[in-house]
Amino acid sequence: MKGFTAAFLIWTLTSLNGGGCRAWPTHMACKDGGLEVLYQSCDPLQDFGFSVDQCSKHLKENLSIRFGIILREDIKELFLDISLISEGVSILSYSYPICEEDLPKFSFCGRRKGEKIYYAGPVNNLGFEVPKGEYQVLLQIYNENHSMVACANATVICS
C-alpha cells in the first residue's frame, strides 16, 4: 500500500503542472472601445499583474496603467524592451530606461529583491490610433545585470 500511495503522490504532483511544462494563464489587460489586450508571462518562474485603465483604439498620451510584481532581483537600474510584430514581421523595436541610477523616474527605482512593486499611474507615450489588425508584442523588463525582472507575450486585437 505504501508503494501505491507514493506512486499516486508522484503522479499527482507531476500531473498538476503538466509534467513540468507549466505555462502561466493568459490575462486580459483591457477590452473596450474596439481594442483588446491579452498577455501571458513568459518568465518561467513568475507571473505578474498588469492592466490598462482606458482601453481604446485611440491611445492617449498619458496612458494610465497598473502593474504589480514581487522582485526576484534588485533594481538599481531598470530597462524595458518592446518588440511589435504583425503578420510575422517585426515592425517596431523600442528600448526605454525606466530607472537609471542617477535619474530615478519612479518611486520603485532602487527596490531590492523580495520587495513588491505596485505602480498605478500614467505612462507617457505618443498618442496614436491603433490600426485594425492583430499584433504580437514582446515586453522584457530587466535590471542593470541583464537579469529578467518581468517578461510578457501580449496580443493586441483592434477591430
CSV table of N, CA and C in Angstrom, one decimal:
chain,number,residue,atom,x,y,z
A,1,MET,N,0.8,-1.2,0.0
A,1,MET,CA,0.0,0.0,0.0
A,1,MET,C,0.9,1.3,0.0
A,2,LYS,N,2.0,1.2,0.7
A,2,LYS,CA,2.9,2.4,0.7
A,2,LYS,C,3.4,2.7,-0.7
A,3,GLY,N,3.7,1.7,-1.5
A,3,GLY,CA,4.2,1.9,-2.8
A,3,GLY,C,3.2,2.6,-3.7
A,4,PHE,N,1.9,2.1,-3.5
A,4,PHE,CA,0.8,2.7,-4.3
A,4,PHE,C,0.6,4.2,-3.9
A,5,THR,N,0.7,4.5,-2.6
A,5,THR,CA,0.5,5.8,-2.1
A,5,THR,C,1.6,6.7,-2.6
A,6,ALA,N,2.8,6.3,-2.6
A,6,ALA,CA,4.0,7.1,-3.1
A,6,ALA,C,3.8,7.3,-4.6
A,7,ALA,N,3.5,6.3,-5.3
A,7,ALA,CA,3.3,6.4,-6.8
A,7,ALA,C,2.2,7.3,-7.1
A,8,PHE,N,1.1,7.3,-6.4
A,8,PHE,CA,-0.1,8.2,-6.6
A,8,PHE,C,0.3,9.6,-6.3
A,9,LEU,N,1.1,9.8,-5.3
A,9,LEU,CA,1.5,11.2,-4.9
A,9,LEU,C,2.4,11.8,-6.0
A,10,ILE,N,3.4,11.0,-6.5
A,10,ILE,CA,4.3,11.4,-7.5
A,10,ILE,C,3.5,11.7,-8.8
A,11,TRP,N,2.5,10.8,-9.2
A,11,TRP,CA,1.7,11.0,-10.4
A,11,TRP,C,0.9,12.3,-10.2
A,12,THR,N,0.3,12.6,-9.1
A,12,THR,CA,-0.5,13.7,-8.8
A,12,THR,C,0.4,15.0,-9.0
A,13,LEU,N,1.5,15.0,-8.4
A,13,LEU,CA,2.4,16.2,-8.4
A,13,LEU,C,2.9,16.5,-9.8
A,14,THR,N,3.2,15.5,-10.6
A,14,THR,CA,3.7,15.7,-12.0
A,14,THR,C,2.5,16.1,-12.9
A,15,SER,N,1.3,15.6,-12.6
A,15,SER,CA,0.1,15.9,-13.4
A,15,SER,C,-0.4,17.3,-13.2
A,16,LEU,N,-0.2,17.8,-12.0
A,16,LEU,CA,-0.7,19.2,-11.8
A,16,LEU,C,0.0,20.2,-12.6
A,17,ASN,N,1.3,20.0,-12.8
A,17,ASN,CA,2.0,21.0,-13.6
A,17,ASN,C,2.3,20.5,-15.0
A,18,GLY,N,1.5,19.6,-15.5
A,18,GLY,CA,1.6,19.2,-16.9
A,18,GLY,C,2.9,18.5,-17.2
A,19,GLY,N,3.5,17.8,-16.2
A,19,GLY,CA,4.7,17.0,-16.4
A,19,GLY,C,5.9,18.0,-16.5
A,20,GLY,N,5.8,19.1,-15.9
A,20,GLY,CA,6.9,20.0,-15.8
A,20,GLY,C,6.9,21.2,-16.8
A,21,CYS,N,5.9,21.1,-17.8
A,21,CYS,CA,5.8,22.2,-18.8
A,21,CYS,C,4.6,23.1,-18.4
A,22,ARG,N,4.8,24.0,-17.5
A,22,ARG,CA,3.7,24.8,-17.0
A,22,ARG,C,3.8,26.2,-17.6
A,23,ALA,N,2.6,26.6,-18.1
A,23,ALA,CA,2.5,28.0,-18.7
A,23,ALA,C,1.6,28.8,-17.8
A,24,TRP,N,1.9,30.1,-17.7
A,24,TRP,CA,1.1,31.0,-16.9
A,24,TRP,C,-0.2,31.2,-17.7
A,25,PRO,N,-1.3,31.6,-16.9
A,25,PRO,CA,-2.6,31.8,-17.6
A,25,PRO,C,-2.5,33.1,-18.5
A,26,THR,N,-3.4,33.2,-19.4
A,26,THR,CA,-3.5,34.4,-20.2
A,26,THR,C,-4.4,35.3,-19.5
A,27,HIS,N,-4.0,36.6,-19.3
A,27,HIS,CA,-4.7,37.6,-18.6
A,27,HIS,C,-5.2,38.7,-19.6
A,28,MET,N,-6.3,39.3,-19.3
A,28,MET,CA,-6.8,40.4,-20.1
A,28,MET,C,-6.4,41.7,-19.4
A,29,ALA,N,-5.6,42.5,-20.1
A,29,ALA,CA,-5.2,43.8,-19.6
A,29,ALA,C,-6.3,44.8,-19.9
A,30,CYS,N,-7.0,44.7,-21.0
A,30,CYS,CA,-8.2,45.6,-21.2
A,30,CYS,C,-9.0,45.1,-22.4
A,31,LYS,N,-10.2,45.5,-22.4
A,31,LYS,CA,-11.1,45.1,-23.5
A,31,LYS,C,-12.2,46.2,-23.5
A,32,ASP,N,-12.2,47.1,-24.5
A,32,ASP,CA,-13.2,48.1,-24.6
A,32,ASP,C,-12.9,48.9,-25.9
A,33,GLY,N,-13.9,49.6,-26.4
A,33,GLY,CA,-13.7,50.6,-27.5
A,33,GLY,C,-13.0,50.0,-28.7
A,34,GLY,N,-13.2,48.7,-29.0
A,34,GLY,CA,-12.6,48.1,-30.2
A,34,GLY,C,-11.2,47.6,-30.0
A,35,LEU,N,-10.7,47.6,-28.8
A,35,LEU,CA,-9.4,47.2,-28.5
A,35,LEU,C,-9.4,46.1,-27.4
A,36,GLU,N,-8.6,45.1,-27.7
A,36,GLU,CA,-8.5,44.0,-26.7
A,36,GLU,C,-7.0,43.7,-26.5
A,37,VAL,N,-6.5,43.7,-25.3
A,37,VAL,CA,-5.1,43.4,-25.0
A,37,VAL,C,-5.0,42.2,-24.0
A,38,LEU,N,-4.4,41.1,-24.5
A,38,LEU,CA,-4.2,39.9,-23.7
A,38,LEU,C,-2.7,39.7,-23.5
A,39,TYR,N,-2.3,39.2,-22.3
A,39,TYR,CA,-0.9,38.9,-22.1
A,39,TYR,C,-0.7,37.7,-21.3
A,40,GLN,N,0.5,37.1,-21.4
A,40,GLN,CA,0.9,35.9,-20.7
A,40,GLN,C,2.4,36.1,-20.3
A,41,SER,N,2.7,35.9,-19.0
A,41,SER,CA,4.1,35.9,-18.6
A,41,SER,C,4.9,34.9,-19.3
A,42,CYS,N,6.1,35.4,-19.8
A,42,CYS,CA,7.0,34.4,-20.5
A,42,CYS,C,8.2,34.1,-19.6
A,43,ASP,N,8.1,34.6,-18.3
A,43,ASP,CA,9.1,34.2,-17.3
A,43,ASP,C,8.7,32.9,-16.7
A,44,PRO,N,9.5,31.9,-16.8
A,44,PRO,CA,9.1,30.6,-16.3
A,44,PRO,C,8.9,30.5,-14.8
A,45,LEU,N,9.4,31.5,-14.1
A,45,LEU,CA,9.4,31.4,-12.6
A,45,LEU,C,8.3,32.3,-12.0
A,46,GLN,N,7.7,33.3,-12.7
A,46,GLN,CA,6.9,34.2,-12.1
A,46,GLN,C,5.9,34.9,-13.0
A,47,ASP,N,4.7,35.1,-12.5
A,47,ASP,CA,3.6,35.8,-13.2
A,47,ASP,C,3.6,37.2,-12.6
A,48,PHE,N,2.8,38.1,-13.2
A,48,PHE,CA,2.6,39.4,-12.6
A,48,PHE,C,1.3,40.0,-13.1
A,49,GLY,N,0.9,41.1,-12.5
A,49,GLY,CA,-0.4,41.7,-12.8
A,49,GLY,C,-0.2,43.0,-13.6
A,50,PHE,N,-1.0,43.2,-14.6
A,50,PHE,CA,-1.0,44.4,-15.4
A,50,PHE,C,-2.3,44.7,-16.0
A,51,SER,N,-2.7,46.0,-16.0
A,51,SER,CA,-3.9,46.4,-16.6
A,51,SER,C,-3.8,47.8,-17.1
A,52,VAL,N,-4.7,48.1,-18.1
A,52,VAL,CA,-4.7,49.5,-18.7
A,52,VAL,C,-6.1,50.0,-18.3
A,53,ASP,N,-6.1,51.2,-17.8
A,53,ASP,CA,-7.4,51.8,-17.3
A,53,ASP,C,-8.3,52.3,-18.4
A,54,GLN,N,-7.7,53.0,-19.4
A,54,GLN,CA,-8.5,53.5,-20.5
A,54,GLN,C,-8.2,52.7,-21.8
A,55,CYS,N,-9.1,51.8,-22.1
A,55,CYS,CA,-8.8,50.9,-23.2
A,55,CYS,C,-9.6,51.4,-24.4
A,56,SER,N,-8.9,51.9,-25.4
A,56,SER,CA,-9.5,52.5,-26.6
A,56,SER,C,-8.5,52.4,-27.7
A,57,LYS,N,-9.0,52.2,-29.0
A,57,LYS,CA,-8.0,52.1,-30.1
A,57,LYS,C,-7.3,53.4,-30.4
A,58,HIS,N,-7.8,54.5,-29.7
A,58,HIS,CA,-7.0,55.8,-29.8
A,58,HIS,C,-6.3,55.9,-28.5
A,59,LEU,N,-5.0,55.6,-28.4
A,59,LEU,CA,-4.3,55.6,-27.2
A,59,LEU,C,-3.9,57.1,-26.9
A,60,LYS,N,-4.2,57.4,-25.6
A,60,LYS,CA,-3.9,58.8,-25.2
A,60,LYS,C,-2.4,58.9,-24.8
A,61,GLU,N,-2.0,60.2,-24.8
A,61,GLU,CA,-0.6,60.5,-24.5
A,61,GLU,C,-0.2,60.0,-23.1
A,62,ASN,N,-1.0,60.2,-22.1
A,62,ASN,CA,-0.7,59.8,-20.7
A,62,ASN,C,-1.7,58.6,-20.4
A,63,LEU,N,-1.2,57.4,-20.8
A,63,LEU,CA,-2.0,56.2,-20.6
A,63,LEU,C,-1.9,55.8,-19.1
A,64,SER,N,-3.0,55.5,-18.5
A,64,SER,CA,-3.0,55.1,-17.1
A,64,SER,C,-2.9,53.6,-17.0
A,65,ILE,N,-1.9,53.1,-16.2
A,65,ILE,CA,-1.8,51.6,-16.1
A,65,ILE,C,-1.7,51.2,-14.6
A,66,ARG,N,-1.7,49.9,-14.4
A,66,ARG,CA,-1.5,49.3,-13.1
A,66,ARG,C,-0.6,48.1,-13.3
A,67,PHE,N,0.5,48.0,-12.5
A,67,PHE,CA,1.5,46.9,-12.6
A,67,PHE,C,1.9,46.5,-11.2
A,68,GLY,N,1.9,45.2,-11.0
A,68,GLY,CA,2.3,44.6,-9.7
A,68,GLY,C,3.2,43.4,-9.9
A,69,ILE,N,4.2,43.3,-9.1
A,69,ILE,CA,5.1,42.1,-9.1
A,69,ILE,C,6.0,42.1,-7.8
A,70,ILE,N,6.4,40.9,-7.4
A,70,ILE,CA,7.4,40.7,-6.4
A,70,ILE,C,8.7,40.5,-7.0
A,71,LEU,N,9.7,41.3,-6.6
A,71,LEU,CA,11.0,41.3,-7.2
A,71,LEU,C,11.8,40.1,-6.9
A,72,ARG,N,12.4,39.5,-7.9
A,72,ARG,CA,13.4,38.4,-7.7
A,72,ARG,C,14.8,38.9,-7.8
A,73,GLU,N,15.0,40.2,-8.2
A,73,GLU,CA,16.3,40.8,-8.4
A,73,GLU,C,16.2,42.2,-7.9
A,74,ASP,N,17.4,42.7,-7.4
A,74,ASP,CA,17.5,44.2,-7.1
A,74,ASP,C,17.4,45.0,-8.4
A,75,ILE,N,16.9,46.2,-8.2
A,75,ILE,CA,16.8,47.1,-9.4
A,75,ILE,C,17.3,48.5,-9.2
A,76,LYS,N,18.7,48.6,-9.2
A,76,LYS,CA,19.3,49.9,-9.2
A,76,LYS,C,18.9,50.6,-10.5
A,77,GLU,N,19.0,49.8,-11.6
A,77,GLU,CA,18.6,50.3,-12.9
A,77,GLU,C,17.6,49.3,-13.5
A,78,LEU,N,16.7,49.8,-14.3
A,78,LEU,CA,15.6,49.0,-14.9
A,78,LEU,C,15.4,49.5,-16.3
A,79,PHE,N,15.3,48.5,-17.2
A,79,PHE,CA,15.1,48.8,-18.7
A,79,PHE,C,13.9,48.0,-19.2
A,80,LEU,N,13.3,48.6,-20.2
A,80,LEU,CA,12.2,48.0,-20.9
A,80,LEU,C,12.5,47.9,-22.4
A,81,ASP,N,12.4,46.7,-22.9
A,81,ASP,CA,12.5,46.4,-24.4
A,81,ASP,C,11.1,46.0,-24.9
A,82,ILE,N,10.7,46.6,-26.0
A,82,ILE,CA,9.4,46.2,-26.6
A,82,ILE,C,9.7,45.9,-28.1
A,83,SER,N,9.1,44.8,-28.5
A,83,SER,CA,9.1,44.4,-29.9
A,83,SER,C,7.7,44.2,-30.4
A,84,LEU,N,7.3,44.8,-31.5
A,84,LEU,CA,6.0,44.8,-32.0
A,84,LEU,C,6.1,44.0,-33.3
A,85,ILE,N,5.2,43.0,-33.5
A,85,ILE,CA,5.2,42.1,-34.6
A,85,ILE,C,3.8,42.0,-35.2
A,86,SER,N,3.8,42.1,-36.5
A,86,SER,CA,2.5,42.0,-37.3
A,86,SER,C,2.7,41.0,-38.4
A,87,GLU,N,1.9,40.0,-38.5
A,87,GLU,CA,1.9,39.0,-39.6
A,87,GLU,C,3.3,38.4,-39.7
A,88,GLY,N,4.0,38.2,-38.6
A,88,GLY,CA,5.3,37.6,-38.5
A,88,GLY,C,6.5,38.5,-38.9
A,89,VAL,N,6.2,39.8,-39.1
A,89,VAL,CA,7.2,40.8,-39.4
A,89,VAL,C,7.4,41.7,-38.3
A,90,SER,N,8.6,42.0,-37.9
A,90,SER,CA,8.9,42.9,-36.8
A,90,SER,C,8.7,44.3,-37.4
A,91,ILE,N,7.8,45.1,-36.7
A,91,ILE,CA,7.6,46.5,-37.3
A,91,ILE,C,8.1,47.6,-36.3
A,92,LEU,N,8.5,47.2,-35.1
A,92,LEU,CA,9.0,48.2,-34.2
A,92,LEU,C,9.8,47.5,-33.1
A,93,SER,N,10.9,48.1,-32.7
A,93,SER,CA,11.7,47.7,-31.6
A,93,SER,C,12.0,48.9,-30.8
A,94,TYR,N,11.8,48.9,-29.5
A,94,TYR,CA,12.0,50.1,-28.7
A,94,TYR,C,12.6,49.7,-27.4
A,95,SER,N,13.6,50.5,-26.9
A,95,SER,CA,14.2,50.3,-25.6
A,95,SER,C,14.0,51.6,-24.8
A,96,TYR,N,13.7,51.5,-23.5
A,96,TYR,CA,13.4,52.6,-22.7
A,96,TYR,C,14.0,52.4,-21.3
A,97,PRO,N,14.8,53.3,-20.8
A,97,PRO,CA,15.3,53.2,-19.4
A,97,PRO,C,14.2,53.7,-18.4
A,98,ILE,N,13.7,52.7,-17.6
A,98,ILE,CA,12.7,53.0,-16.6
A,98,ILE,C,13.3,53.6,-15.4
A,99,CYS,N,14.4,53.1,-14.9
A,99,CYS,CA,15.2,53.5,-13.8
A,99,CYS,C,16.6,53.6,-14.1
A,100,GLU,N,17.2,54.8,-14.0
A,100,GLU,CA,18.6,54.9,-14.1
A,100,GLU,C,19.2,55.4,-12.7
A,101,GLU,N,20.4,54.9,-12.4
A,101,GLU,CA,20.9,55.1,-11.0
A,101,GLU,C,20.9,56.6,-10.7
A,102,ASP,N,21.3,57.5,-11.6
A,102,ASP,CA,21.3,58.9,-11.3
A,102,ASP,C,20.0,59.6,-11.6
A,103,LEU,N,19.1,58.9,-12.3
A,103,LEU,CA,17.8,59.6,-12.7
A,103,LEU,C,16.6,58.7,-12.5
A,104,PRO,N,16.2,58.4,-11.2
A,104,PRO,CA,15.1,57.5,-11.0
A,104,PRO,C,13.8,58.3,-11.4
A,105,LYS,N,13.0,57.6,-12.3
A,105,LYS,CA,11.8,58.2,-12.8
A,105,LYS,C,10.6,57.8,-11.9
A,106,PHE,N,10.7,56.7,-11.2
A,106,PHE,CA,9.5,56.2,-10.4
A,106,PHE,C,9.9,55.9,-9.0
A,107,SER,N,9.0,55.9,-8.1
A,107,SER,CA,9.3,55.6,-6.7
A,107,SER,C,9.8,54.2,-6.4
A,108,PHE,N,9.6,53.3,-7.3
A,108,PHE,CA,10.0,51.9,-7.0
A,108,PHE,C,11.5,51.7,-7.5
A,109,CYS,N,12.1,52.7,-8.1
A,109,CYS,CA,13.5,52.6,-8.5
A,109,CYS,C,14.4,52.4,-7.3
A,110,GLY,N,15.3,51.4,-7.3
A,110,GLY,CA,16.2,51.2,-6.2
A,110,GLY,C,15.6,50.1,-5.2
A,111,ARG,N,14.5,49.5,-5.5
A,111,ARG,CA,13.9,48.5,-4.7
A,111,ARG,C,14.8,47.2,-4.7
A,112,ARG,N,14.6,46.4,-3.7
A,112,ARG,CA,15.5,45.2,-3.6
A,112,ARG,C,14.7,43.9,-3.7
A,113,LYS,N,15.5,42.9,-4.0
A,113,LYS,CA,14.9,41.5,-4.1
A,113,LYS,C,14.0,41.2,-3.0
A,114,GLY,N,12.8,40.7,-3.3
A,114,GLY,CA,11.8,40.3,-2.3
A,114,GLY,C,10.8,41.4,-2.0
A,115,GLU,N,11.1,42.6,-2.4
A,115,GLU,CA,10.1,43.7,-2.2
A,115,GLU,C,9.1,43.7,-3.3
A,116,LYS,N,7.9,44.3,-3.1
A,116,LYS,CA,6.9,44.4,-4.1
A,116,LYS,C,6.9,45.7,-4.8
A,117,ILE,N,6.6,45.6,-6.1
A,117,ILE,CA,6.3,46.9,-6.8
A,117,ILE,C,4.8,46.9,-7.2
A,118,TYR,N,4.2,48.0,-6.8
A,118,TYR,CA,2.8,48.2,-7.3
A,118,TYR,C,2.8,49.6,-7.8
A,119,TYR,N,2.6,49.8,-9.1
A,119,TYR,CA,2.5,51.1,-9.7
A,119,TYR,C,1.2,51.3,-10.3
A,120,ALA,N,0.5,52.4,-10.0
A,120,ALA,CA,-0.8,52.8,-10.6
A,120,ALA,C,-0.6,54.2,-11.0
A,121,GLY,N,-0.6,54.5,-12.2
A,121,GLY,CA,-0.4,55.9,-12.7
A,121,GLY,C,-0.2,56.0,-14.1
A,122,PRO,N,0.2,57.2,-14.6
A,122,PRO,CA,0.4,57.4,-16.0
A,122,PRO,C,1.7,57.0,-16.5
A,123,VAL,N,1.7,56.6,-17.8
A,123,VAL,CA,3.0,56.4,-18.5
A,123,VAL,C,2.9,57.3,-19.7
A,124,ASN,N,4.0,57.9,-20.0
A,124,ASN,CA,4.0,58.8,-21.2
A,124,ASN,C,4.2,58.0,-22.5
A,125,ASN,N,3.5,58.2,-23.5
A,125,ASN,CA,3.7,57.6,-24.8
A,125,ASN,C,3.1,58.6,-25.8
A,126,LEU,N,3.4,58.3,-27.0
A,126,LEU,CA,2.9,59.1,-28.1
A,126,LEU,C,1.4,58.7,-28.3
A,127,GLY,N,0.5,59.7,-28.3
A,127,GLY,CA,-0.9,59.4,-28.6
A,127,GLY,C,-1.0,59.0,-30.0
A,128,PHE,N,-1.7,57.8,-30.3
A,128,PHE,CA,-1.9,57.4,-31.7
A,128,PHE,C,-3.1,56.5,-31.8
A,129,GLU,N,-3.6,56.3,-33.0
A,129,GLU,CA,-4.7,55.4,-33.3
A,129,GLU,C,-4.1,54.1,-33.6
A,130,VAL,N,-4.6,53.0,-33.0
A,130,VAL,CA,-4.1,51.6,-33.3
A,130,VAL,C,-4.8,51.2,-34.6
A,131,PRO,N,-4.0,50.8,-35.6
A,131,PRO,CA,-4.7,50.3,-36.8
A,131,PRO,C,-5.4,49.0,-36.6
A,132,LYS,N,-6.4,48.7,-37.4
A,132,LYS,CA,-7.1,47.4,-37.3
A,132,LYS,C,-6.1,46.3,-37.6
A,133,GLY,N,-6.3,45.2,-36.8
A,133,GLY,CA,-5.5,44.1,-37.0
A,133,GLY,C,-5.1,43.4,-35.7
A,134,GLU,N,-4.3,42.4,-35.8
A,134,GLU,CA,-3.8,41.6,-34.6
A,134,GLU,C,-2.3,41.7,-34.6
A,135,TYR,N,-1.8,42.1,-33.4
A,135,TYR,CA,-0.4,42.3,-33.3
A,135,TYR,C,0.2,41.5,-32.1
A,136,GLN,N,1.4,41.0,-32.2
A,136,GLN,CA,2.1,40.4,-31.1
A,136,GLN,C,3.1,41.4,-30.5
A,137,VAL,N,3.2,41.4,-29.2
A,137,VAL,CA,4.1,42.3,-28.5
A,137,VAL,C,4.9,41.5,-27.5
A,138,LEU,N,6.2,41.6,-27.6
A,138,LEU,CA,7.1,41.0,-26.6
A,138,LEU,C,7.7,42.1,-25.7
A,139,LEU,N,7.4,42.1,-24.4
A,139,LEU,CA,7.9,43.0,-23.5
A,139,LEU,C,8.9,42.3,-22.5
A,140,GLN,N,10.0,42.9,-22.4
A,140,GLN,CA,11.0,42.4,-21.4
A,140,GLN,C,11.5,43.5,-20.6
A,141,ILE,N,11.5,43.3,-19.2
A,141,ILE,CA,12.0,44.2,-18.3
A,141,ILE,C,13.1,43.6,-17.6
A,142,TYR,N,14.3,44.2,-17.5
A,142,TYR,CA,15.5,43.7,-17.0
A,142,TYR,C,16.3,44.7,-16.2
A,143,ASN,N,17.1,44.2,-15.3
A,143,ASN,CA,17.9,45.2,-14.5
A,143,ASN,C,19.3,45.4,-15.1
A,144,GLU,N,20.1,46.1,-14.3
A,144,GLU,CA,21.5,46.5,-14.8
A,144,GLU,C,22.4,45.4,-15.1
A,145,ASN,N,22.1,44.2,-14.5
A,145,ASN,CA,22.9,43.0,-14.8
A,145,ASN,C,22.3,42.1,-15.9
A,146,HIS,N,21.3,42.6,-16.5
A,146,HIS,CA,20.5,41.9,-17.6
A,146,HIS,C,19.8,40.7,-17.0
A,147,SER,N,19.4,40.7,-15.7
A,147,SER,CA,18.6,39.7,-15.1
A,147,SER,C,17.1,40.1,-15.4
A,148,MET,N,16.4,39.1,-15.8
A,148,MET,CA,15.0,39.4,-16.1
A,148,MET,C,14.2,39.7,-14.9
A,149,VAL,N,13.4,40.8,-14.9
A,149,VAL,CA,12.5,41.2,-13.9
A,149,VAL,C,11.1,40.8,-14.2
A,150,ALA,N,10.7,41.0,-15.5
A,150,ALA,CA,9.4,40.6,-16.0
A,150,ALA,C,9.5,40.4,-17.5
A,151,CYS,N,8.6,39.5,-18.0
A,151,CYS,CA,8.6,39.2,-19.4
A,151,CYS,C,7.2,38.9,-19.8
A,152,ALA,N,6.7,39.4,-20.9
A,152,ALA,CA,5.3,39.1,-21.3
A,152,ALA,C,5.2,39.0,-22.8
A,153,ASN,N,4.4,38.0,-23.3
A,153,ASN,CA,4.0,37.9,-24.7
A,153,ASN,C,2.5,38.5,-24.7
A,154,ALA,N,2.3,39.5,-25.4
A,154,ALA,CA,1.0,40.1,-25.5
A,154,ALA,C,0.4,40.0,-26.9
A,155,THR,N,-0.9,40.0,-26.9
A,155,THR,CA,-1.6,40.0,-28.2
A,155,THR,C,-2.6,41.2,-28.1
A,156,VAL,N,-2.5,42.1,-29.2
A,156,VAL,CA,-3.3,43.3,-29.3
A,156,VAL,C,-4.2,43.0,-30.5
A,157,ILE,N,-5.5,43.1,-30.2
A,157,ILE,CA,-6.5,42.9,-31.3
A,157,ILE,C,-7.3,44.2,-31.4
A,158,CYS,N,-7.3,44.8,-32.6
A,158,CYS,CA,-8.0,46.1,-32.8
A,158,CYS,C,-9.0,45.8,-33.9
A,159,SER,N,-10.3,46.1,-33.7
A,159,SER,CA,-11.4,45.9,-34.7
A,159,SER,C,-12.0,47.2,-35.1
